[in-house]
PDB file of C-alpha atoms and ligand atoms in Angstrom:
ATOM      1  CA  ARG A   1       0.000   0.000   0.000  1.00 61.00           C
ATOM      2  CA  ALA A   2       2.829   2.332   0.965  1.00 59.00           C
ATOM      3  CA  LYS A   3       4.612   1.389  -2.227  1.00 64.00           C
ATOM      4  CA  GLU A   4       1.515   2.140  -4.240  1.00 69.00           C
ATOM      5  CA  LEU A   5       1.214   5.563  -2.647  1.00 68.00           C
ATOM      6  CA  GLY A   6       4.896   6.257  -3.244  1.00 75.00           C
ATOM      7  CA  GLY A   7       4.619   5.302  -6.895  1.00 78.00           C
ATOM      8  CA  ARG A   8       1.650   7.568  -7.282  1.00 79.00           C
ATOM      9  CA  ARG A   9       3.607  10.410  -5.770  1.00 80.00           C
ATOM     10  CA  VAL A  10       6.457   9.889  -8.212  1.00 80.00           C
ATOM     11  CA  GLU A  11       3.947   9.988 -11.058  1.00 82.00           C
ATOM     12  CA  VAL A  12       2.475  13.268  -9.836  1.00 82.00           C
ATOM     13  CA  PHE A  13       5.957  14.667  -9.365  1.00 80.00           C
ATOM     14  CA  ALA A  14       7.053  13.635 -12.844  1.00 85.00           C
ATOM     15  CA  ALA A  15       3.933  15.151 -14.384  1.00 85.00           C
ATOM     16  CA  GLN A  16       4.557  18.403 -12.534  1.00 86.00           C
ATOM     17  CA  MET A  17       8.167  18.480 -13.650  1.00 85.00           C
ATOM     18  CA  HIS A  18       7.097  17.901 -17.213  1.00 86.00           C
ATOM     19  CA  ALA A  19       4.580  20.735 -17.024  1.00 86.00           C
ATOM     20  CA  ASP A  20       7.293  22.953 -15.542  1.00 85.00           C
ATOM     21  CA  VAL A  21       9.720  22.253 -18.349  1.00 87.00           C
ATOM     22  CA  VAL A  22       7.037  22.874 -20.954  1.00 86.00           C
ATOM     23  CA  ARG A  23       6.093  26.157 -19.312  1.00 86.00           C
ATOM     24  CA  ARG A  24       9.703  27.266 -19.233  1.00 85.00           C
ATOM     25  CA  LEU A  25      10.263  26.390 -22.884  1.00 88.00           C
ATOM     26  CA  GLU A  26       7.084  28.249 -23.834  1.00 89.00           C
ATOM     27  CA  LEU A  27       8.203  31.269 -21.858  1.00 89.00           C
ATOM     28  CA  ALA A  28      11.604  31.219 -23.572  1.00 88.00           C
ATOM     29  CA  ALA A  29       9.966  31.027 -27.012  1.00 91.00           C
ATOM     30  CA  ASP A  30       7.490  33.788 -26.111  1.00 92.00           C
ATOM     31  CA  LEU A  31      10.304  36.026 -24.878  1.00 93.00           C
ATOM     32  CA  GLN A  32      12.159  35.575 -28.144  1.00 93.00           C
ATOM     33  CA  ARG A  33       9.028  36.466 -30.118  1.00 94.00           C
ATOM     34  CA  ALA A  34       8.261  39.394 -27.789  1.00 95.00           C
ATOM     35  CA  LEU A  35      11.571  41.010 -28.672  1.00 94.00           C
ATOM     36  CA  ILE A  36      10.967  40.659 -32.409  1.00 93.00           C
ATOM     37  CA  GLU A  37       7.389  41.875 -32.124  1.00 94.00           C
ATOM     38  CA  HIS A  38       8.253  44.868 -29.930  1.00 93.00           C
ATOM     39  CA  GLN A  39       6.156  43.750 -26.972  1.00 95.00           C
ATOM     40  CA  PHE A  40       8.549  45.273 -24.463  1.00 97.00           C
ATOM     41  CA  ALA A  41       8.180  48.790 -23.144  1.00 97.00           C
ATOM     42  CA  ILE A  42      10.014  50.969 -20.685  1.00 98.00           C
ATOM     43  CA  GLU A  43       8.519  52.760 -17.728  1.00 98.00           C
ATOM     44  CA  TYR A  44      10.385  55.466 -15.868  1.00 98.00           C
ATOM     45  CA  GLN A  45      10.233  56.043 -12.146  1.00 98.00           C
ATOM     46  CA  PRO A  46      11.240  59.534 -10.988  1.00 97.00           C
ATOM     47  CA  VAL A  47      13.923  59.937  -8.334  1.00 97.00           C
ATOM     48  CA  VAL A  48      13.773  63.180  -6.362  1.00 96.00           C
ATOM     49  CA  ASP A  49      16.302  65.231  -4.486  1.00 96.00           C
ATOM     50  CA  LEU A  50      14.917  65.123  -0.940  1.00 97.00           C
ATOM     51  CA  ALA A  51      16.118  68.611  -0.043  1.00 95.00           C
ATOM     52  CA  THR A  52      14.473  70.353  -3.020  1.00 93.00           C
ATOM     53  CA  SER A  53      11.862  67.806  -4.250  1.00 93.00           C
ATOM     54  CA  ARG A  54      13.297  68.304  -7.724  1.00 93.00           C
ATOM     55  CA  VAL A  55      13.301  65.272 -10.049  1.00 95.00           C
ATOM     56  CA  THR A  56      16.994  64.545 -10.589  1.00 95.00           C
ATOM     57  CA  ALA A  57      16.759  61.268 -12.455  1.00 97.00           C
ATOM     58  CA  VAL A  58      14.476  58.567 -13.768  1.00 98.00           C
ATOM     59  CA  GLU A  59      15.043  54.826 -13.384  1.00 98.00           C
ATOM     60  CA  ALA A  60      14.204  52.767 -16.460  1.00 98.00           C
ATOM     61  CA  LEU A  61      12.118  49.666 -15.673  1.00 98.00           C
ATOM     62  CA  VAL A  62      11.320  47.120 -18.353  1.00 98.00           C
ATOM     63  CA  ARG A  63       7.715  46.057 -18.952  1.00 98.00           C
ATOM     64  CA  TRP A  64       6.304  43.104 -20.853  1.00 96.00           C
ATOM     65  CA  CYS A  65       2.721  42.641 -22.000  1.00 93.00           C
ATOM     66  CA  ARG A  66       2.402  38.989 -23.018  1.00 89.00           C
ATOM     67  CA  GLY A  67      -0.741  39.217 -25.096  1.00 85.00           C
ATOM     68  CA  SER A  68      -2.830  41.348 -22.789  1.00 88.00           C
ATOM     69  CA  VAL A  69      -1.263  40.009 -19.596  1.00 92.00           C
ATOM     70  CA  PHE A  70       1.308  42.094 -17.766  1.00 94.00           C
ATOM     71  CA  VAL A  71       4.254  39.945 -16.665  1.00 94.00           C
ATOM     72  CA  PRO A  72       6.347  41.429 -13.809  1.00 95.00           C
ATOM     73  CA  PRO A  73      10.119  41.718 -14.521  1.00 96.00           C
ATOM     74  CA  ASP A  74      10.923  39.399 -11.616  1.00 94.00           C
ATOM     75  CA  GLN A  75       9.161  36.611 -13.543  1.00 93.00           C
ATOM     76  CA  PHE A  76      10.835  36.965 -16.919  1.00 95.00           C
ATOM     77  CA  LEU A  77      14.271  38.430 -16.210  1.00 95.00           C
ATOM     78  CA  GLY A  78      15.558  35.110 -14.829  1.00 93.00           C
ATOM     79  CA  PRO A  79      14.535  33.152 -17.950  1.00 93.00           C
ATOM     80  CA  ALA A  80      15.775  36.008 -20.156  1.00 95.00           C
ATOM     81  CA  GLU A  81      19.119  35.748 -18.414  1.00 93.00           C
ATOM     82  CA  ASP A  82      19.234  31.929 -18.697  1.00 92.00           C
ATOM     83  CA  THR A  83      18.484  31.982 -22.418  1.00 92.00           C
ATOM     84  CA  GLY A  84      20.824  34.883 -23.107  1.00 93.00           C
ATOM     85  CA  LEU A  85      17.941  36.986 -24.412  1.00 95.00           C
ATOM     86  CA  ILE A  86      18.768  39.572 -21.762  1.00 96.00           C
ATOM     87  CA  VAL A  87      21.690  40.675 -23.944  1.00 96.00           C
ATOM     88  CA  PRO A  88      19.657  41.952 -26.952  1.00 96.00           C
ATOM     89  CA  LEU A  89      16.804  42.989 -24.640  1.00 97.00           C
ATOM     90  CA  GLY A  90      19.160  44.922 -22.378  1.00 97.00           C
ATOM     91  CA  GLU A  91      20.759  46.580 -25.384  1.00 97.00           C
ATOM     92  CA  TRP A  92      17.351  47.705 -26.644  1.00 97.00           C
ATOM     93  CA  ILE A  93      16.478  49.139 -23.196  1.00 98.00           C
ATOM     94  CA  LEU A  94      19.822  50.922 -23.040  1.00 98.00           C
ATOM     95  CA  ARG A  95      19.502  52.569 -26.472  1.00 98.00           C
ATOM     96  CA  GLU A  96      15.834  53.440 -26.092  1.00 98.00           C
ATOM     97  CA  ALA A  97      16.180  54.906 -22.589  1.00 98.00           C
ATOM     98  CA  CYS A  98      19.298  56.918 -23.516  1.00 98.00           C
ATOM     99  CA  ARG A  99      17.424  58.333 -26.499  1.00 98.00           C
ATOM    100  CA  GLU A 100      14.339  59.296 -24.481  1.00 98.00           C
ATOM    101  CA  VAL A 101      16.267  60.861 -21.610  1.00 98.00           C
ATOM    102  CA  ALA A 102      18.501  62.765 -24.050  1.00 98.00           C
ATOM    103  CA  ALA A 103      15.324  64.189 -25.631  1.00 97.00           C
ATOM    104  CA  TRP A 104      14.095  65.428 -22.221  1.00 96.00           C
ATOM    105  CA  ARG A 105      17.490  66.966 -21.557  1.00 97.00           C
ATOM    106  CA  ALA A 106      17.331  68.690 -24.930  1.00 96.00           C
ATOM    107  CA  GLU A 107      14.284  70.540 -23.572  1.00 93.00           C
ATOM    108  CA  SER A 108      16.513  72.044 -20.882  1.00 89.00           C
ATOM    109  CA  TRP A 109      15.544  69.523 -18.238  1.00 93.00           C
ATOM    110  CA  ASP A 110      18.616  68.506 -16.295  1.00 94.00           C
ATOM    111  CA  ILE A 111      17.865  64.890 -15.464  1.00 96.00           C
ATOM    112  CA  GLY A 112      19.875  61.686 -15.358  1.00 98.00           C
ATOM    113  CA  LEU A 113      19.082  58.098 -16.290  1.00 98.00           C
ATOM    114  CA  SER A 114      19.432  55.089 -14.009  1.00 98.00           C
ATOM    115  CA  LEU A 115      19.579  51.704 -15.681  1.00 98.00           C
ATOM    116  CA  ASN A 116      19.532  48.205 -14.161  1.00 98.00           C
ATOM    117  CA  LEU A 117      22.102  45.738 -15.425  1.00 97.00           C
ATOM    118  CA  SER A 118      22.153  41.974 -15.263  1.00 94.00           C
ATOM    119  CA  ALA A 119      25.317  39.908 -14.854  1.00 92.00           C
ATOM    120  CA  ARG A 120      25.129  38.285 -18.264  1.00 93.00           C
ATOM    121  CA  GLN A 121      24.866  41.676 -19.945  1.00 95.00           C
ATOM    122  CA  ILE A 122      28.043  43.021 -18.389  1.00 95.00           C
ATOM    123  CA  THR A 123      30.171  40.025 -19.323  1.00 93.00           C
ATOM    124  CA  ALA A 124      28.801  39.827 -22.880  1.00 94.00           C
ATOM    125  CA  PRO A 125      31.389  40.715 -25.531  1.00 92.00           C
ATOM    126  CA  ARG A 126      31.329  44.362 -26.568  1.00 95.00           C
ATOM    127  CA  PHE A 127      29.310  45.534 -23.579  1.00 97.00           C
ATOM    128  CA  VAL A 128      31.480  48.573 -22.962  1.00 97.00           C
ATOM    129  CA  GLN A 129      31.412  49.520 -26.657  1.00 98.00           C
ATOM    130  CA  THR A 130      27.630  49.109 -26.716  1.00 98.00           C
ATOM    131  CA  VAL A 131      27.286  51.610 -23.880  1.00 98.00           C
ATOM    132  CA  GLU A 132      29.672  53.998 -25.622  1.00 98.00           C
ATOM    133  CA  GLU A 133      27.660  53.721 -28.834  1.00 98.00           C
ATOM    134  CA  ALA A 134      24.352  54.298 -27.037  1.00 98.00           C
ATOM    135  CA  LEU A 135      25.777  57.462 -25.470  1.00 98.00           C
ATOM    136  CA  GLU A 136      27.181  58.680 -28.766  1.00 98.00           C
ATOM    137  CA  GLU A 137      24.039  57.985 -30.789  1.00 98.00           C
ATOM    138  CA  SER A 138      21.736  59.637 -28.272  1.00 98.00           C
ATOM    139  CA  GLY A 139      24.008  62.489 -27.291  1.00 98.00           C
ATOM    140  CA  LEU A 140      23.486  61.643 -23.619  1.00 98.00           C
ATOM    141  CA  PRO A 141      26.575  62.710 -21.658  1.00 98.00           C
ATOM    142  CA  ALA A 142      28.249  59.808 -19.839  1.00 98.00           C
ATOM    143  CA  CYS A 143      27.894  61.601 -16.496  1.00 98.00           C
ATOM    144  CA  ALA A 144      24.086  61.551 -16.911  1.00 98.00           C
ATOM    145  CA  LEU A 145      24.010  57.754 -16.995  1.00 98.00           C
ATOM    146  CA  THR A 146      24.058  55.655 -13.822  1.00 98.00           C
ATOM    147  CA  LEU A 147      24.354  51.895 -14.085  1.00 98.00           C
ATOM    148  CA  GLU A 148      22.784  49.957 -11.211  1.00 97.00           C
ATOM    149  CA  VAL A 149      24.345  46.682 -10.155  1.00 94.00           C
ATOM    150  CA  ILE A 150      23.727  44.223  -7.343  1.00 91.00           C
ATOM    151  CA  GLU A 151      26.383  42.321  -5.464  1.00 84.00           C
ATOM    152  CA  GLU A 152      25.198  38.910  -6.698  1.00 85.00           C
ATOM    153  CA  MET A 153      26.733  39.934 -10.023  1.00 85.00           C
ATOM    154  CA  LEU A 154      30.185  39.491  -8.553  1.00 78.00           C
ATOM    155  CA  VAL A 155      29.599  35.817  -7.791  1.00 77.00           C
ATOM    156  CA  ASP A 156      30.707  34.513 -11.207  1.00 78.00           C
ATOM    157  CA  ASP A 157      33.325  36.189 -13.382  1.00 83.00           C
ATOM    158  CA  ALA A 158      33.929  38.751 -10.643  1.00 86.00           C
ATOM    159  CA  ASP A 159      37.242  39.944 -12.110  1.00 89.00           C
ATOM    160  CA  GLU A 160      35.795  40.434 -15.575  1.00 91.00           C
ATOM    161  CA  THR A 161      32.722  42.216 -14.195  1.00 92.00           C
ATOM    162  CA  VAL A 162      34.769  44.591 -12.039  1.00 92.00           C
ATOM    163  CA  LYS A 163      37.082  45.270 -14.989  1.00 94.00           C
ATOM    164  CA  ARG A 164      34.206  46.166 -17.319  1.00 95.00           C
ATOM    165  CA  LEU A 165      32.478  48.346 -14.761  1.00 95.00           C
ATOM    166  CA  SER A 166      35.748  50.152 -14.054  1.00 95.00           C
ATOM    167  CA  GLU A 167      36.161  50.797 -17.786  1.00 96.00           C
ATOM    168  CA  LEU A 168      32.676  52.282 -17.895  1.00 96.00           C
ATOM    169  CA  ARG A 169      33.408  54.448 -14.909  1.00 97.00           C
ATOM    170  CA  ALA A 170      36.529  55.690 -16.681  1.00 96.00           C
ATOM    171  CA  LEU A 171      34.220  56.895 -19.479  1.00 96.00           C
ATOM    172  CA  GLY A 172      32.422  59.042 -16.924  1.00 98.00           C
ATOM    173  CA  VAL A 173      29.436  56.743 -16.365  1.00 98.00           C
ATOM    174  CA  ARG A 174      28.287  56.522 -12.725  1.00 98.00           C
ATOM    175  CA  LEU A 175      27.836  53.282 -10.811  1.00 96.00           C
ATOM    176  CA  ALA A 176      25.243  52.498  -8.161  1.00 96.00           C
ATOM    177  CA  ILE A 177      24.790  49.533  -5.850  1.00 94.00           C
ATOM    178  CA  ASP A 178      21.119  48.576  -5.964  1.00 95.00           C
ATOM    179  CA  ASP A 179      19.294  46.800  -3.111  1.00 94.00           C
ATOM    180  CA  PHE A 180      22.086  47.876  -0.772  1.00 93.00           C
ATOM    181  CA  GLY A 181      22.193  46.062   2.558  1.00 90.00           C
ATOM    182  CA  THR A 182      20.423  42.881   1.494  1.00 89.00           C
ATOM    183  CA  GLY A 183      23.389  40.831   0.267  1.00 81.00           C
ATOM    184  CA  TYR A 184      26.008  39.002   2.252  1.00 74.00           C
ATOM    185  CA  ALA A 185      28.814  41.339   1.370  1.00 74.00           C
ATOM    186  CA  SER A 186      27.477  44.839   0.868  1.00 77.00           C
ATOM    187  CA  LEU A 187      30.456  46.389   2.605  1.00 83.00           C
ATOM    188  CA  ALA A 188      33.046  44.239   0.825  1.00 82.00           C
ATOM    189  CA  PHE A 189      31.338  45.080  -2.451  1.00 81.00           C
ATOM    190  CA  LEU A 190      31.906  48.774  -1.788  1.00 85.00           C
ATOM    191  CA  ARG A 191      35.651  48.125  -1.707  1.00 83.00           C
ATOM    192  CA  GLN A 192      35.745  46.150  -4.937  1.00 83.00           C
ATOM    193  CA  LEU A 193      33.886  48.613  -7.089  1.00 88.00           C
ATOM    194  CA  PRO A 194      34.430  52.308  -7.662  1.00 89.00           C
ATOM    195  CA  VAL A 195      30.843  53.341  -6.910  1.00 94.00           C
ATOM    196  CA  ASP A 196      29.144  56.727  -6.763  1.00 96.00           C
ATOM    197  CA  MET A 197      25.832  55.809  -5.238  1.00 96.00           C
ATOM    198  CA  ILE A 198      24.070  53.317  -2.991  1.00 95.00           C
ATOM    199  CA  LYS A 199      20.356  52.590  -3.128  1.00 96.00           C
ATOM    200  CA  ILE A 200      18.973  51.509   0.236  1.00 97.00           C
ATOM    201  CA  ASP A 201      16.722  48.494  -0.155  1.00 96.00           C
ATOM    202  CA  PRO A 202      12.996  48.936   0.549  1.00 97.00           C
ATOM    203  CA  SER A 203      13.203  46.270   3.272  1.00 96.00           C
ATOM    204  CA  PHE A 204      14.908  48.931   5.450  1.00 97.00           C
ATOM    205  CA  VAL A 205      12.787  51.867   4.321  1.00 97.00           C
ATOM    206  CA  SER A 206       9.547  49.939   4.964  1.00 97.00           C
ATOM    207  CA  GLY A 207      10.254  49.824   8.690  1.00 96.00           C
ATOM    208  CA  LEU A 208      11.090  53.508   9.107  1.00 97.00           C
ATOM    209  CA  GLY A 209       9.318  54.942  12.112  1.00 94.00           C
ATOM    210  CA  GLN A 210       7.722  51.603  12.964  1.00 96.00           C
ATOM    211  CA  ASP A 211      10.663  49.342  13.672  1.00 97.00           C
ATOM    212  CA  ASP A 212      13.500  50.714  15.807  1.00 97.00           C
ATOM    213  CA  THR A 213      16.154  48.375  14.418  1.00 96.00           C
ATOM    214  CA  LEU A 214      15.303  49.114  10.782  1.00 97.00           C
ATOM    215  CA  THR A 215      15.188  52.837  11.534  1.00 97.00           C
ATOM    216  CA  LEU A 216      18.608  52.679  13.174  1.00 97.00           C
ATOM    217  CA  LEU A 217      20.038  50.592  10.318  1.00 96.00           C
ATOM    218  CA  THR A 218      18.725  53.068   7.752  1.00 97.00           C
ATOM    219  CA  ARG A 219      20.284  55.956   9.649  1.00 97.00           C
ATOM    220  CA  THR A 220      23.572  54.046   9.818  1.00 96.00           C
ATOM    221  CA  ILE A 221      23.579  53.315   6.073  1.00 95.00           C
ATOM    222  CA  VAL A 222      22.848  56.970   5.252  1.00 97.00           C
ATOM    223  CA  ARG A 223      25.723  58.095   7.459  1.00 97.00           C
ATOM    224  CA  LEU A 224      28.066  55.441   6.058  1.00 94.00           C
ATOM    225  CA  GLY A 225      27.247  56.490   2.503  1.00 95.00           C
ATOM    226  CA  HIS A 226      27.858  60.134   3.256  1.00 96.00           C
ATOM    227  CA  ASP A 227      31.124  59.397   5.074  1.00 94.00           C
ATOM    228  CA  LEU A 228      32.275  57.607   1.937  1.00 93.00           C
ATOM    229  CA  GLY A 229      31.232  60.576  -0.194  1.00 95.00           C
ATOM    230  CA  LEU A 230      28.433  58.668  -1.932  1.00 96.00           C
ATOM    231  CA  ILE A 231      24.982  59.727  -3.047  1.00 97.00           C
ATOM    232  CA  VAL A 232      22.432  57.835  -0.949  1.00 98.00           C
ATOM    233  CA  VAL A 233      19.052  56.981  -2.479  1.00 98.00           C
ATOM    234  CA  ALA A 234      16.195  55.502  -0.436  1.00 98.00           C
ATOM    235  CA  GLU A 235      13.910  53.162  -2.381  1.00 98.00           C
ATOM    236  CA  GLY A 236      10.327  52.102  -1.736  1.00 98.00           C
ATOM    237  CA  ILE A 237       9.053  55.231   0.046  1.00 98.00           C
ATOM    238  CA  GLU A 238       5.321  54.721   0.518  1.00 98.00           C
ATOM    239  CA  ARG A 239       4.361  56.682   3.664  1.00 97.00           C
ATOM    240  CA  PRO A 240       4.853  60.378   4.541  1.00 97.00           C
ATOM    241  CA  GLU A 241       6.458  59.376   7.842  1.00 97.00           C
ATOM    242  CA  GLN A 242       9.238  57.566   5.937  1.00 98.00           C
ATOM    243  CA  LEU A 243       9.861  60.617   3.790  1.00 97.00           C
ATOM    244  CA  ASP A 244      10.064  62.893   6.848  1.00 97.00           C
ATOM    245  CA  LEU A 245      12.537  60.616   8.611  1.00 98.00           C
ATOM    246  CA  LEU A 246      14.720  60.255   5.509  1.00 98.00           C
ATOM    247  CA  ARG A 247      14.822  64.038   5.135  1.00 98.00           C
ATOM    248  CA  GLU A 248      15.729  64.408   8.789  1.00 97.00           C
ATOM    249  CA  MET A 249      18.539  61.823   8.325  1.00 97.00           C
ATOM    250  CA  GLY A 250      19.868  63.864   5.417  1.00 97.00           C
ATOM    251  CA  CYS A 251      19.366  61.103   2.852  1.00 98.00           C
ATOM    252  CA  THR A 252      20.190  62.582  -0.575  1.00 97.00           C
ATOM    253  CA  ARG A 253      17.471  61.213  -2.815  1.00 98.00           C
ATOM    254  CA  GLY A 254      14.221  59.288  -2.651  1.00 98.00           C
ATOM    255  CA  GLN A 255      12.143  57.027  -4.825  1.00 98.00           C
ATOM    256  CA  GLY A 256       8.873  55.237  -4.197  1.00 98.00           C
ATOM    257  CA  PHE A 257       5.158  55.108  -4.843  1.00 98.00           C
ATOM    258  CA  LEU A 258       4.571  58.098  -2.524  1.00 97.00           C
ATOM    259  CA  VAL A 259       6.910  60.222  -4.642  1.00 95.00           C
ATOM    260  CA  ALA A 260       5.831  58.840  -8.025  1.00 96.00           C
ATOM    261  CA  ARG A 261       5.004  55.494  -9.583  1.00 97.00           C
ATOM    262  CA  PRO A 262       6.834  54.169 -12.609  1.00 98.00           C
ATOM    263  CA  MET A 263       5.195  55.744 -15.692  1.00 97.00           C
ATOM    264  CA  ALA A 264       5.287  55.628 -19.467  1.00 97.00           C
ATOM    265  CA  ALA A 265       7.406  58.204 -21.319  1.00 96.00           C
ATOM    266  CA  ARG A 266       4.315  60.307 -21.948  1.00 95.00           C
ATOM    267  CA  GLY A 267       3.798  60.625 -18.191  1.00 95.00           C
ATOM    268  CA  VAL A 268       7.356  61.859 -17.783  1.00 95.00           C
ATOM    269  CA  ASP A 269       6.688  64.386 -20.563  1.00 91.00           C
ATOM    270  CA  SER A 270       3.911  65.989 -18.553  1.00 90.00           C
ATOM    271  CA  LEU A 271       5.901  65.725 -15.324  1.00 89.00           C
ATOM    272  CA  MET A 272       8.569  67.864 -16.966  1.00 84.00           C
ATOM    273  CA  ARG A 273       6.022  70.654 -17.391  1.00 81.00           C
ATOM    274  CA  THR A 274       4.627  70.478 -13.875  1.00 82.00           C
ATOM    275  CA  SER A 275       6.555  69.448 -10.763  1.00 74.00           C
ATOM    276  CA  LEU A 276       6.215  66.937  -8.004  1.00 77.00           C
ATOM    277  CA  THR A 277       4.854  68.056  -4.653  1.00 75.00           C
ATOM    278  CA  VAL A 278       6.508  65.891  -2.039  1.00 80.00           C
TER     279      VAL A 278
HETATM  280  P1  C2E B   1      14.860  47.548  -8.663  1.00 88.57           P
HETATM  281  O1  C2E B   1      15.880  47.991  -9.631  1.00 88.57           O
HETATM  282  O2  C2E B   1      15.227  47.560  -7.227  1.00 88.57           O
HETATM  283  O3  C2E B   1      13.592  48.460  -8.974  1.00 88.57           O
HETATM  284  C1  C2E B   1      12.654  48.914  -8.029  1.00 88.57           C
HETATM  285  C2  C2E B   1      11.394  48.094  -8.046  1.00 88.57           C
HETATM  286  O4  C2E B   1      10.551  48.499  -6.991  1.00 88.57           O
HETATM  287  C3  C2E B   1      10.551  48.262  -9.314  1.00 88.57           C
HETATM  288  O5  C2E B   1       9.864  47.038  -9.530  1.00 88.57           O
HETATM  289  C4  C2E B   1       9.568  49.352  -8.894  1.00 88.57           C
HETATM  290  O6  C2E B   1       8.375  49.350  -9.649  1.00 88.57           O
HETATM  291  C5  C2E B   1       9.304  48.960  -7.471  1.00 88.57           C
HETATM  292  N1  C2E B   1       8.901  50.080  -6.617  1.00 88.57           N
HETATM  293  C6  C2E B   1       9.231  51.384  -6.723  1.00 88.57           C
HETATM  294  N2  C2E B   1       8.709  52.110  -5.732  1.00 88.57           N
HETATM  295  C7  C2E B   1       8.033  51.245  -4.936  1.00 88.57           C
HETATM  296  C8  C2E B   1       7.261  51.402  -3.721  1.00 88.57           C
HETATM  297  O7  C2E B   1       7.102  52.471  -3.169  1.00 88.57           O
HETATM  298  N3  C2E B   1       6.710  50.252  -3.194  1.00 88.57           N
HETATM  299  C9  C2E B   1       6.868  49.039  -3.790  1.00 88.57           C
HETATM  300  N4  C2E B   1       6.286  47.990  -3.218  1.00 88.57           N
HETATM  301  N5  C2E B   1       7.600  48.863  -4.932  1.00 88.57           N
HETATM  302  C10 C2E B   1       8.167  49.952  -5.488  1.00 88.57           C
HETATM  303  P2  C2E B   1       9.843  46.313 -10.945  1.00 88.57           P
HETATM  304  O8  C2E B   1       9.673  47.306 -12.042  1.00 88.57           O
HETATM  305  O9  C2E B   1       8.872  45.198 -10.829  1.00 88.57           O
HETATM  306  O10 C2E B   1      11.302  45.728 -11.088  1.00 88.57           O
HETATM  307  C11 C2E B   1      11.777  44.717 -10.257  1.00 88.57           C
HETATM  308  C12 C2E B   1      13.248  44.469 -10.462  1.00 88.57           C
HETATM  309  O11 C2E B   1      13.492  43.965 -11.767  1.00 88.57           O
HETATM  310  C13 C2E B   1      14.096  45.734 -10.363  1.00 88.57           C
HETATM  311  O12 C2E B   1      14.363  46.046  -9.019  1.00 88.57           O
HETATM  312  C14 C2E B   1      15.327  45.319 -11.133  1.00 88.57           C
HETATM  313  O13 C2E B   1      16.192  44.555 -10.323  1.00 88.57           O
HETATM  314  C15 C2E B   1      14.742  44.425 -12.191  1.00 88.57           C
HETATM  315  N6  C2E B   1      14.598  45.203 -13.442  1.00 88.57           N
HETATM  316  C16 C2E B   1      13.601  46.034 -13.815  1.00 88.57           C
HETATM  317  N7  C2E B   1      13.826  46.557 -15.042  1.00 88.57           N
HETATM  318  C17 C2E B   1      15.004  46.025 -15.469  1.00 88.57           C
HETATM  319  C18 C2E B   1      15.791  46.176 -16.676  1.00 88.57           C
HETATM  320  O14 C2E B   1      15.473  46.935 -17.598  1.00 88.57           O
HETATM  321  N8  C2E B   1      16.946  45.431 -16.752  1.00 88.57           N
HETATM  322  C19 C2E B   1      17.344  44.609 -15.740  1.00 88.57           C
HETATM  323  N9  C2E B   1      18.492  43.930 -15.894  1.00 88.57           N
HETATM  324  N10 C2E B   1      16.650  44.466 -14.604  1.00 88.57           N
HETATM  325  C20 C2E B   1      15.496  45.166 -14.463  1.00 88.57           C
HETATM  326 MG1   MG B   2      17.171  49.440  -9.711  1.00 88.57          MG
HETATM  327 MG1   MG B   3      16.325  48.210  -5.605  1.00 88.57          MG
HETATM  328 MG1   MG B   4      15.476  44.824  -6.812  1.00 88.57          MG
END
């Protein structure tokens, strides 16, 4: 009887695994098609200077509508990375976002662009040249581009990754550590990379004013960043209380739903003509 049950379980397991593999293959094929059929779009989330409330930058965030269903980046970036599709996709995002931000700057709006990178993108051949070309084509000055990386990227090919990022920095591009404080080696990471900015993870910001430990940790990260001469950005600001505390701590910049949600380029267009009130 036990054997029978066990066998049944194996069957169910095998069927599930099969379904999983099929789903993954379908996703990979759909991603490939999505790139050809221009199903990807970019949204921009404003980042404000906390002292002046001025929008200083926008972060480009990729969007995918699979048919009429919105698929969150967390669900397709992994498969895009595994299949290598992240390389052409990332290149499209880079060129498109540089072009759009350069157009806003051409209307006398002094904003920067923040762009998320994945590990596979950085180690791909010609990555540095691709960035150079995107800057040249769009006319975006290198100093207006910030590349966001996370420490997990230094797990494989760490030497190559650090080398490429250092080359980019030598061009005048800025580097940011995203999701700062969540990895195992956030502090060690700071020593390996010549960075300009840290972005405090929302898991700290969420507890501001409600959790003493998280509040203290946030304050400590802000101070650490400033002592190192870095720009400190707080991510995931949702409540006014968080914004007040971050201002009081002297955090440089802020980003989050309370400030502004990610929006299509057209939304940024109208933002340029008004201003944010936070
Ligand atoms: P991230 O770079 O840390 O981006 C911030 C994420 O937090 C975005 O999610 C944004 O929509 C969300 N967010 C912003 N403010 C708030 C808030 O106040 N509350 C909450 N709950 N969430 C907020 P999104 O767009 O789903 O992106 C998730 C992650 O996917 C990003 O995290 C980034 O690691 C990655 N990603 C997004 N776009 C790209 C891209 O173009 N290339 C690469 N390589 N990765 C990307
Ligand atoms: Mg980011
Ligand atoms: Mg983040
Ligand atoms: Mg993240």
